[in-house]
Coordinates of C-alpha atoms and ligand atoms in Angstrom, one line a residue:
M1 CA 71.6 36.9 -36.0
A2 CA 68.9 36.1 -33.5
E3 CA 68.9 32.5 -32.1
G4 CA 65.5 31.6 -33.6
D5 CA 66.7 32.7 -37.0
S6 CA 69.8 30.6 -36.8
C7 CA 67.7 27.5 -36.0
W8 CA 65.8 28.1 -39.2
V9 CA 69.1 28.3 -41.1
V10 CA 70.2 25.0 -39.6
V11 CA 66.9 23.4 -40.3
L12 CA 66.9 24.6 -44.0
V13 CA 70.5 23.7 -44.6
G14 CA 70.0 20.3 -43.1
G15 CA 66.8 19.7 -45.3
V16 CA 68.8 20.7 -48.4
V17 CA 71.7 18.5 -47.5
G18 CA 69.3 15.6 -46.6
F19 CA 67.5 16.0 -50.0
I20 CA 70.9 15.9 -51.8
V21 CA 72.0 12.8 -50.0
V22 CA 68.6 11.0 -50.7
V23 CA 68.8 11.9 -54.4
V24 CA 72.4 10.8 -54.7
L25 CA 71.7 7.6 -52.8
N26 CA 68.7 6.9 -54.8
H27 CA 70.7 7.3 -58.1
F28 CA 73.6 5.1 -57.2
W29 CA 71.7 2.6 -55.0
P30 CA 71.1 0.1 -58.0
L31 CA 74.9 0.0 -58.6
L32 CA 75.0 -2.1 -55.5
F33 CA 72.6 -4.7 -57.0
K34 CA 74.1 -8.2 -56.8
G35 CA 71.7 -10.6 -58.5
K36 CA 72.1 -14.4 -58.4
G37 CA 73.3 -16.2 -61.6
G38 CA 74.7 -13.4 -63.7
T39 CA 76.4 -10.0 -63.7
V40 CA 74.8 -6.7 -64.4
P41 CA 76.6 -5.3 -67.6
K42 CA 79.5 -2.9 -67.0
G43 CA 78.9 0.8 -67.4
S44 CA 78.6 4.1 -65.7
F45 CA 75.7 6.0 -64.0
G46 CA 76.8 9.6 -64.7
W47 CA 75.4 12.5 -62.8
P48 CA 72.8 12.0 -59.9
L49 CA 69.2 12.3 -61.3
L50 CA 70.0 13.1 -65.0
G51 CA 72.5 10.2 -65.3
E52 CA 73.9 10.2 -68.8
T53 CA 70.7 11.2 -70.5
F54 CA 72.1 14.5 -72.1
S55 CA 75.0 12.6 -73.6
F56 CA 72.9 9.8 -74.8
L57 CA 70.4 12.3 -76.5
K58 CA 73.3 14.5 -77.9
P59 CA 72.3 15.1 -81.7
H60 CA 74.5 13.2 -84.2
S61 CA 74.2 12.4 -87.8
S62 CA 71.5 9.6 -88.1
N63 CA 73.9 7.4 -90.2
S64 CA 76.4 7.2 -87.4
V65 CA 76.0 5.9 -83.9
G66 CA 77.1 9.1 -82.2
A67 CA 79.8 9.7 -79.7
F68 CA 78.0 8.4 -76.7
L69 CA 77.3 4.8 -78.1
H70 CA 80.7 4.8 -79.8
D71 CA 82.6 5.5 -76.6
H72 CA 80.4 3.4 -74.4
C73 CA 80.5 0.3 -76.8
S74 CA 84.4 0.6 -77.0
R75 CA 84.7 0.9 -73.3
Y76 CA 82.1 -1.6 -72.0
G77 CA 81.0 -3.7 -75.0
K78 CA 77.7 -4.0 -76.9
V79 CA 75.6 -4.2 -73.8
F80 CA 76.2 -1.8 -71.1
K81 CA 74.5 -0.2 -68.1
S82 CA 73.7 3.5 -67.8
H83 CA 71.3 5.8 -66.1
L84 CA 68.9 7.3 -68.7
F85 CA 65.5 9.0 -68.5
F86 CA 65.7 9.0 -64.6
S87 CA 66.1 5.2 -64.4
P88 CA 68.8 2.7 -64.1
T89 CA 69.1 1.4 -67.7
V90 CA 70.6 -1.5 -69.8
V91 CA 71.5 -0.4 -73.4
S92 CA 71.7 -3.1 -76.0
C93 CA 73.6 -2.7 -79.3
D94 CA 73.5 -6.5 -79.7
P95 CA 71.2 -8.0 -82.4
E96 CA 70.6 -11.2 -80.5
L97 CA 69.7 -9.5 -77.2
N98 CA 67.5 -7.0 -79.1
Y99 CA 65.7 -9.8 -80.8
F100 CA 65.2 -11.5 -77.4
I101 CA 63.8 -8.4 -75.8
L102 CA 61.5 -7.7 -78.6
Q103 CA 60.2 -11.3 -78.8
S104 CA 59.6 -11.5 -75.0
E105 CA 57.2 -8.6 -74.9
G106 CA 54.6 -9.0 -72.1
K107 CA 56.6 -12.0 -70.5
L108 CA 60.0 -10.7 -69.5
F109 CA 59.9 -7.1 -70.9
E110 CA 57.3 -4.5 -71.5
C111 CA 56.9 -1.4 -73.6
S112 CA 57.7 1.6 -71.3
Y113 CA 57.7 5.1 -72.9
P114 CA 58.5 8.1 -70.7
K115 CA 55.6 9.4 -68.7
P116 CA 55.2 12.8 -70.4
I117 CA 54.6 10.7 -73.7
H118 CA 51.7 9.0 -71.8
G119 CA 50.2 12.3 -70.7
I120 CA 49.9 13.4 -74.3
L121 CA 49.0 10.2 -76.0
G122 CA 46.6 9.2 -73.4
K123 CA 46.2 5.8 -71.6
V124 CA 44.4 4.0 -74.5
S125 CA 47.0 4.8 -77.2
M126 CA 48.3 1.6 -78.7
L127 CA 51.9 3.0 -78.5
V128 CA 51.9 2.9 -74.7
A129 CA 49.1 0.4 -73.8
V130 CA 50.2 -3.0 -72.6
G131 CA 48.5 -6.4 -71.9
D132 CA 44.9 -6.9 -73.1
T133 CA 44.3 -3.4 -74.1
H134 CA 47.3 -3.4 -76.4
K135 CA 46.2 -6.9 -77.8
R136 CA 42.7 -5.5 -78.7
L137 CA 43.9 -2.4 -80.3
R138 CA 46.7 -4.2 -82.1
N139 CA 44.2 -6.9 -83.6
A140 CA 42.1 -3.9 -84.9
A141 CA 45.0 -2.3 -86.4
L142 CA 46.2 -5.5 -88.2
S143 CA 42.8 -6.2 -89.7
L144 CA 42.4 -2.7 -90.9
V145 CA 45.8 -2.6 -92.5
T146 CA 45.2 -6.0 -94.2
I147 CA 41.7 -4.8 -95.5
T148 CA 43.2 -1.4 -96.6
K149 CA 46.2 -3.0 -98.5
S150 CA 43.8 -5.1 -100.5
K151 CA 41.7 -2.2 -101.8
P152 CA 42.5 -0.8 -105.2
E153 CA 41.3 2.6 -104.1
F154 CA 44.3 2.7 -101.6
L155 CA 46.8 2.7 -104.4
H156 CA 44.7 5.2 -106.4
D157 CA 44.6 7.6 -103.6
I158 CA 48.3 7.5 -103.0
E159 CA 48.9 8.0 -106.7
D160 CA 46.5 10.9 -107.0
I161 CA 48.1 12.7 -104.0
A162 CA 51.7 12.1 -105.3
I163 CA 50.6 13.4 -108.7
Q164 CA 48.9 16.5 -107.1
I165 CA 52.0 17.4 -105.1
L166 CA 54.4 16.8 -108.0
D167 CA 52.2 18.9 -110.3
S168 CA 52.5 21.8 -107.9
W169 CA 56.3 21.9 -108.5
K170 CA 56.1 22.4 -112.2
N171 CA 56.7 26.1 -112.0
K172 CA 59.1 26.1 -109.0
P173 CA 62.8 25.9 -109.4
Q174 CA 63.2 24.9 -105.7
V175 CA 61.2 23.0 -103.2
I176 CA 61.8 22.2 -99.4
F177 CA 61.4 18.5 -99.7
C178 CA 60.7 17.7 -96.0
E179 CA 57.6 19.9 -96.2
E180 CA 56.4 18.3 -99.4
A181 CA 57.0 14.8 -98.0
R182 CA 55.0 15.7 -94.9
K183 CA 52.2 17.1 -96.9
F184 CA 52.1 13.8 -98.8
T185 CA 52.1 11.4 -96.0
F186 CA 49.7 13.4 -94.0
N187 CA 47.2 13.7 -96.9
V188 CA 47.5 9.9 -97.5
I189 CA 47.0 8.9 -93.9
V190 CA 44.1 11.4 -93.3
K191 CA 42.5 10.1 -96.6
Q192 CA 42.9 6.4 -95.6
V193 CA 41.9 6.8 -92.0
L194 CA 39.1 9.5 -92.1
G195 CA 38.3 9.7 -95.8
L196 CA 39.1 13.4 -95.9
T197 CA 40.7 15.0 -99.1
P198 CA 43.3 17.8 -98.7
Q199 CA 40.7 20.3 -99.7
E200 CA 38.3 19.6 -96.8
P201 CA 38.5 22.2 -94.0
E202 CA 38.8 19.5 -91.3
T203 CA 42.1 18.3 -93.0
S204 CA 43.9 21.6 -92.3
E205 CA 42.3 21.9 -88.8
I206 CA 43.7 18.5 -87.9
L207 CA 47.1 19.2 -89.5
E208 CA 47.4 22.4 -87.4
D209 CA 46.5 20.7 -84.1
F210 CA 48.5 17.6 -85.1
L211 CA 51.7 19.7 -85.5
T212 CA 51.3 21.3 -82.1
F213 CA 50.7 17.8 -80.7
M214 CA 53.9 16.5 -82.2
R215 CA 55.9 19.5 -80.9
G216 CA 54.7 18.6 -77.3
L217 CA 56.0 15.1 -77.6
I218 CA 59.6 16.3 -77.5
S219 CA 59.1 19.0 -74.9
L220 CA 59.5 19.3 -71.1
P221 CA 56.4 17.8 -69.4
L222 CA 55.3 21.1 -67.8
Y223 CA 51.6 21.6 -67.6
I224 CA 51.8 25.3 -67.4
P225 CA 49.4 27.4 -69.9
G226 CA 51.6 28.3 -72.9
T227 CA 54.1 25.6 -72.8
P228 CA 54.5 23.3 -75.7
Y229 CA 53.5 20.4 -73.4
A230 CA 50.3 22.1 -72.3
R231 CA 49.5 23.2 -75.9
A232 CA 50.0 19.6 -77.1
V233 CA 47.5 18.2 -74.5
Q234 CA 44.9 20.8 -75.5
A235 CA 45.6 20.1 -79.2
R236 CA 45.2 16.4 -78.5
S237 CA 41.6 17.1 -76.9
R238 CA 40.7 19.3 -80.0
I239 CA 41.7 16.5 -82.4
S240 CA 39.6 14.2 -80.4
S241 CA 36.6 16.4 -80.7
T242 CA 37.1 16.8 -84.5
V243 CA 37.5 13.1 -84.9
K244 CA 34.4 12.5 -82.7
A245 CA 32.4 14.8 -84.8
I246 CA 33.6 13.2 -88.0
V247 CA 32.6 9.7 -86.5
E248 CA 29.1 11.1 -85.6
K249 CA 28.6 12.5 -89.1
R250 CA 29.6 9.2 -90.5
R251 CA 27.3 7.3 -88.3
A252 CA 24.4 9.6 -89.3
G253 CA 25.3 9.1 -93.0
R254 CA 25.2 5.3 -92.4
R255 CA 21.7 5.4 -90.9
N256 CA 20.4 7.5 -93.8
N257 CA 22.0 5.0 -96.1
N258 CA 20.2 2.2 -94.5
N259 CA 17.0 4.0 -95.0
D260 CA 17.7 4.8 -98.6
D261 CA 19.3 1.9 -100.6
D262 CA 19.2 3.6 -104.0
D263 CA 22.4 5.8 -104.0
D264 CA 24.7 3.2 -102.5
D265 CA 27.2 3.2 -105.3
D266 CA 28.3 6.7 -104.5
N267 CA 28.3 6.3 -100.8
S268 CA 30.2 2.8 -100.7
K269 CA 32.8 4.4 -102.8
K270 CA 33.3 7.4 -100.5
N271 CA 33.1 5.3 -97.4
S272 CA 35.7 2.7 -98.1
D273 CA 38.2 4.0 -95.6
F274 CA 39.7 2.9 -92.2
L275 CA 37.0 4.7 -90.3
E276 CA 34.2 2.9 -91.9
I277 CA 35.7 -0.4 -90.9
L278 CA 36.6 1.0 -87.5
L279 CA 33.0 2.0 -86.7
S280 CA 31.9 -1.7 -87.2
V281 CA 34.6 -3.0 -84.8
D282 CA 32.7 -3.9 -81.5
T283 CA 35.9 -4.7 -79.5
L284 CA 36.9 -1.2 -78.9
S285 CA 35.3 1.6 -77.0
E286 CA 34.6 5.2 -78.4
D287 CA 37.8 6.6 -76.7
E288 CA 39.9 3.7 -78.0
K289 CA 38.6 4.2 -81.5
V290 CA 39.5 8.0 -81.4
S291 CA 42.9 7.1 -79.8
F292 CA 43.3 4.6 -82.6
V293 CA 42.9 7.3 -85.2
L294 CA 45.4 9.5 -83.5
D295 CA 47.9 6.5 -83.3
S296 CA 47.6 5.9 -87.0
L297 CA 48.2 9.6 -87.8
L298 CA 51.1 9.7 -85.4
G299 CA 52.7 6.5 -86.5
G300 CA 52.1 7.0 -90.2
Y301 CA 53.0 10.7 -90.8
E302 CA 56.4 11.7 -89.6
T303 CA 58.2 8.3 -89.9
T304 CA 57.1 7.8 -93.5
S305 CA 57.8 11.3 -94.5
L306 CA 61.3 11.0 -93.1
L307 CA 61.9 7.8 -94.9
M308 CA 61.0 9.7 -98.1
C309 CA 63.6 12.5 -97.2
M310 CA 66.2 9.8 -96.5
V311 CA 65.6 8.1 -99.9
V312 CA 65.8 11.4 -101.8
H313 CA 68.8 12.6 -99.9
F314 CA 70.8 9.4 -100.3
L315 CA 69.8 9.0 -103.9
S316 CA 71.2 12.7 -104.6
H317 CA 74.5 11.3 -103.4
S318 CA 74.5 8.0 -105.2
P319 CA 73.1 8.7 -108.6
A320 CA 74.0 5.1 -109.8
A321 CA 71.4 3.8 -107.4
L322 CA 68.8 5.9 -109.0
Q323 CA 68.7 3.3 -111.7
Q324 CA 68.0 0.5 -109.3
L325 CA 65.4 1.8 -107.0
K326 CA 66.5 -0.8 -104.5
V327 CA 66.9 1.9 -102.0
I328 CA 64.1 1.8 -99.5
N329 CA 65.6 -0.9 -97.3
E330 CA 69.0 0.6 -97.6
A331 CA 67.7 4.2 -96.6
L332 CA 66.0 2.5 -93.6
R333 CA 69.2 0.7 -92.5
Y334 CA 71.4 3.6 -93.2
G335 CA 69.2 6.5 -92.3
N336 CA 67.7 5.0 -89.1
V337 CA 64.3 6.7 -88.8
V338 CA 63.9 5.1 -85.4
K339 CA 67.0 5.0 -83.3
F340 CA 65.8 2.9 -80.4
V341 CA 62.6 1.8 -78.5
H342 CA 61.8 1.9 -74.8
R343 CA 61.2 -1.2 -72.8
K344 CA 61.6 -2.2 -69.0
A345 CA 62.4 -5.6 -67.4
L346 CA 59.4 -7.1 -65.7
K347 CA 61.7 -9.6 -63.7
D348 CA 65.3 -10.3 -63.3
V349 CA 66.3 -11.5 -66.7
K350 CA 69.5 -13.6 -67.3
Y351 CA 70.7 -13.7 -70.8
K352 CA 74.1 -15.0 -72.0
G353 CA 75.7 -14.3 -68.7
Y354 CA 74.2 -10.9 -68.2
L355 CA 71.8 -10.0 -65.6
I356 CA 69.1 -7.3 -66.3
P357 CA 67.4 -6.4 -63.0
S358 CA 63.7 -6.3 -62.6
G359 CA 62.3 -2.8 -63.1
W360 CA 65.3 -1.5 -65.1
K361 CA 64.8 0.3 -68.3
V362 CA 66.1 -1.6 -71.4
L363 CA 66.8 0.2 -74.6
P364 CA 67.4 -2.0 -77.7
V365 CA 69.2 0.5 -80.1
F366 CA 68.5 -0.4 -83.7
T367 CA 71.0 2.2 -85.2
A368 CA 73.9 0.5 -83.5
V369 CA 73.0 -2.8 -85.1
H370 CA 72.2 -1.3 -88.5
L371 CA 75.7 0.3 -88.7
D372 CA 77.7 -2.4 -87.1
S373 CA 80.4 -3.4 -89.6
S374 CA 80.7 -6.9 -88.2
L375 CA 77.2 -7.5 -89.3
H376 CA 76.9 -5.5 -92.5
A377 CA 79.8 -5.1 -94.9
N378 CA 80.7 -1.5 -95.5
A379 CA 78.1 -0.6 -92.9
T380 CA 78.9 3.0 -93.1
Q381 CA 78.2 3.4 -96.8
F382 CA 75.0 3.6 -98.6
H383 CA 75.0 0.6 -100.7
P384 CA 71.5 -0.4 -101.9
W385 CA 72.9 -3.4 -103.9
R386 CA 73.5 -5.3 -100.6
W387 CA 69.7 -6.0 -100.6
E388 CA 70.1 -8.0 -103.7
S389 CA 71.5 -10.9 -101.6
Q390 CA 70.5 -10.1 -98.0
D391 CA 67.3 -11.1 -96.5
P392 CA 65.5 -8.1 -95.0
T393 CA 63.7 -10.2 -92.4
C394 CA 66.8 -10.9 -90.5
K395 CA 67.7 -10.0 -86.8
K396 CA 70.3 -7.5 -87.9
F397 CA 67.7 -5.3 -89.7
T398 CA 64.9 -4.0 -87.5
P399 CA 63.8 -0.6 -88.7
F400 CA 60.1 -1.5 -87.8
G401 CA 60.9 -3.1 -84.4
G402 CA 59.9 -6.7 -83.8
G403 CA 57.8 -9.2 -81.9
S404 CA 54.3 -8.4 -80.8
R405 CA 54.8 -4.7 -81.2
C406 CA 56.3 -4.7 -84.6
C407 CA 55.0 -1.7 -86.8
P408 CA 51.7 -2.6 -88.2
G409 CA 52.1 0.1 -90.9
S410 CA 55.4 -1.0 -92.4
D411 CA 53.9 -2.2 -95.7
L412 CA 51.8 1.0 -96.1
A413 CA 54.8 3.1 -95.5
K414 CA 56.9 1.2 -98.1
V415 CA 54.1 1.3 -100.7
E416 CA 53.7 5.2 -100.2
V417 CA 57.4 5.8 -100.6
A418 CA 57.7 3.6 -103.6
F419 CA 54.7 5.3 -105.4
F420 CA 55.9 8.7 -104.7
L421 CA 59.6 7.9 -105.8
H422 CA 58.2 6.2 -109.0
H423 CA 56.5 9.5 -110.0
L424 CA 59.4 11.7 -108.8
V425 CA 62.0 9.8 -110.8
Q426 CA 59.7 9.7 -113.9
N427 CA 59.1 13.4 -113.9
F428 CA 62.0 15.3 -112.3
R429 CA 65.7 15.5 -111.8
W430 CA 66.9 17.0 -108.6
K431 CA 69.9 18.2 -106.8
T432 CA 70.2 19.0 -103.1
E433 CA 71.1 22.6 -102.3
G434 CA 74.0 22.6 -100.0
E435 CA 74.9 19.9 -97.3
D436 CA 71.9 19.0 -95.1
Q437 CA 72.5 15.8 -93.2
P438 CA 69.7 13.8 -91.3
I439 CA 70.4 14.6 -87.7
A440 CA 69.2 12.2 -84.8
Y441 CA 67.9 14.4 -82.0
P442 CA 67.0 11.4 -81.5
Y443 CA 63.9 12.2 -83.6
V444 CA 65.5 12.5 -87.1
E445 CA 65.4 16.0 -88.7
F446 CA 67.0 17.6 -91.7
Q447 CA 68.1 21.0 -90.4
R448 CA 67.4 23.0 -93.4
G449 CA 64.4 20.9 -94.5
L450 CA 66.3 19.2 -97.5
V451 CA 66.2 22.0 -100.1
L452 CA 66.0 20.5 -103.6
N453 CA 66.6 22.3 -107.0
V454 CA 64.2 20.5 -109.2
D455 CA 64.0 20.3 -113.0
P456 CA 61.0 18.7 -114.7
C457 CA 62.1 16.0 -117.3
S458 CA 61.3 16.9 -120.8
E459 CA 58.7 14.0 -121.3
T460 CA 56.7 13.9 -118.2
T461 CA 54.3 11.0 -117.4
M462 CA 52.0 12.4 -114.8
Ligands
HEM1 C1 59.2 4.5 -92.3 C2 58.0 4.4 -91.7 C3 57.8 3.8 -90.3 C4 58.8 3.5 -89.4 C5 60.3 3.5 -89.5 C6 58.0 2.8 -88.2 C7 58.7 2.3 -87.2 C8 58.0 1.8 -86.1 C9 58.6 1.0 -84.9 C10 60.1 0.9 -84.7 C11 57.6 0.6 -84.1 C12 57.8 -0.1 -82.8 C13 57.7 0.7 -81.5 C14 58.1 -0.2 -80.3 O1 58.5 -1.4 -80.5 O2 57.9 0.4 -79.2 C15 56.3 1.0 -84.6 C16 55.2 0.9 -84.1 C17 53.9 1.4 -84.6 N1 53.9 2.0 -85.8 FE1 55.2 2.3 -87.2 N2 56.7 3.0 -88.5 C18 56.6 3.5 -89.8 C19 55.3 3.7 -90.4 C20 54.1 3.5 -89.7 C21 52.7 3.7 -90.4 C22 52.6 4.1 -91.9 C23 51.8 3.5 -89.6 C24 50.3 3.7 -89.6 C25 49.6 3.5 -90.7 C26 52.5 3.1 -88.2 C27 51.9 2.8 -87.1 C28 52.4 2.3 -86.0 C29 51.7 1.9 -84.8 C30 50.3 2.0 -84.5 C31 52.7 1.3 -83.9 C32 52.5 0.7 -82.5 C33 52.3 -0.8 -82.6 C34 52.3 -1.5 -81.3 O3 52.6 -0.9 -80.3 O4 51.8 -2.6 -81.2 N3 53.8 3.1 -88.5 N4 56.7 1.8 -85.9

């Protein structure tokens, strides 16, 4: 080998070794952190760069905590340190600390979802926005939800959509329930937010783009044409254009209405949706309004349909509970639609002898609290009757999060599920085909889509 060539080899090898040393040091450096007035919780950092992320995300049944949390909690306690999502992290399975984290939003902790999610949702999404932007978007969401809930049309719409779907089952011996549940929650949310019925062409256009958008949320953030991530970013921009066109059409309709007062009856009925109210909100920019519509679709679609699937799945295994219909809270506790939320510490935080260093990621894990047998008797059993004596607003039950980012759609979700369930129970008997457990990936999924053998009741009430 010539002398010049060997020099290059030395430089190259030196560079690679240097890079590896920097990655390893950067990964383990936070372990040397010695804060004043407390100890960083015990734990392990796993592999350089990836840390313990893969073990943390390893799929498990959503009504169990999974091997990672089980092992770490037995080894280190309910609060431990780890290295997840490329960041030093404190994981909390402790109800008191979770409550403290959620209540201290914006002061000691802040919502902090992984960067790829920001790329797809956009900067002004309520799910990722912080500070004043978040406050403005959230105020709009709360007033919209309050107004919607008080409208009788809201309940009629839900009922009509539930009946349409159940009607379509009449001649089918079998349905894939997850698909039916998604159809239901999508049609409800699109009707509430944009005033669109399932028959309108924009509804299926938005659904198609929306599914691509959802697939991108759980993909590698590679913006290379053809990857799920790139397709999701493009789908988001197409949904934005569709929503903007609907907004424009609605504005034009409003202007015509103002010029023509005679046919208000018909129009006021058609225009009593989220969008109509959103148009008159002057605290949000055009982009924020579009983003707001997307957030509502995103928040209101998958989570609520999953809750429906959980309810139907657990009821199939617990026929006695069918008579009670006290199952929605229990399905939320036992099924765990949302396993954990993402936060980061804004400063060094001392809590009960622990020290959470500034800048570290903090993950309050709801599943661990919901399935903790020191907090819930027979925690690993589906037992809806517990809710006859237990207060659902307690710190040990947080399916919708808490504090200033608590889910604004929780009541809508429960009403939707209750209405659908009411009609389902009145009109059908069902059995699940084979074993299909809800699996936390951590986004929960029924692998086979929850296949149901359905049988219409002899006296139907639809
Ligand atoms: C079973 C159904 C649902 C579950 C389990 C659920 C769960 C949650 C949770 C845990 C959060 C807190 C996220 C965090 O703290 O980082 C949240 C936030 C949110 N949810 Fe829901 N949700 C459901 C239904 C809905 C519905 C029906 C809507 C809309 C109509 C909705 C819209 C939102 C929005 C916009 C946020 C962000 C709030 C904020 O950051 O201030 N969700 N949801």
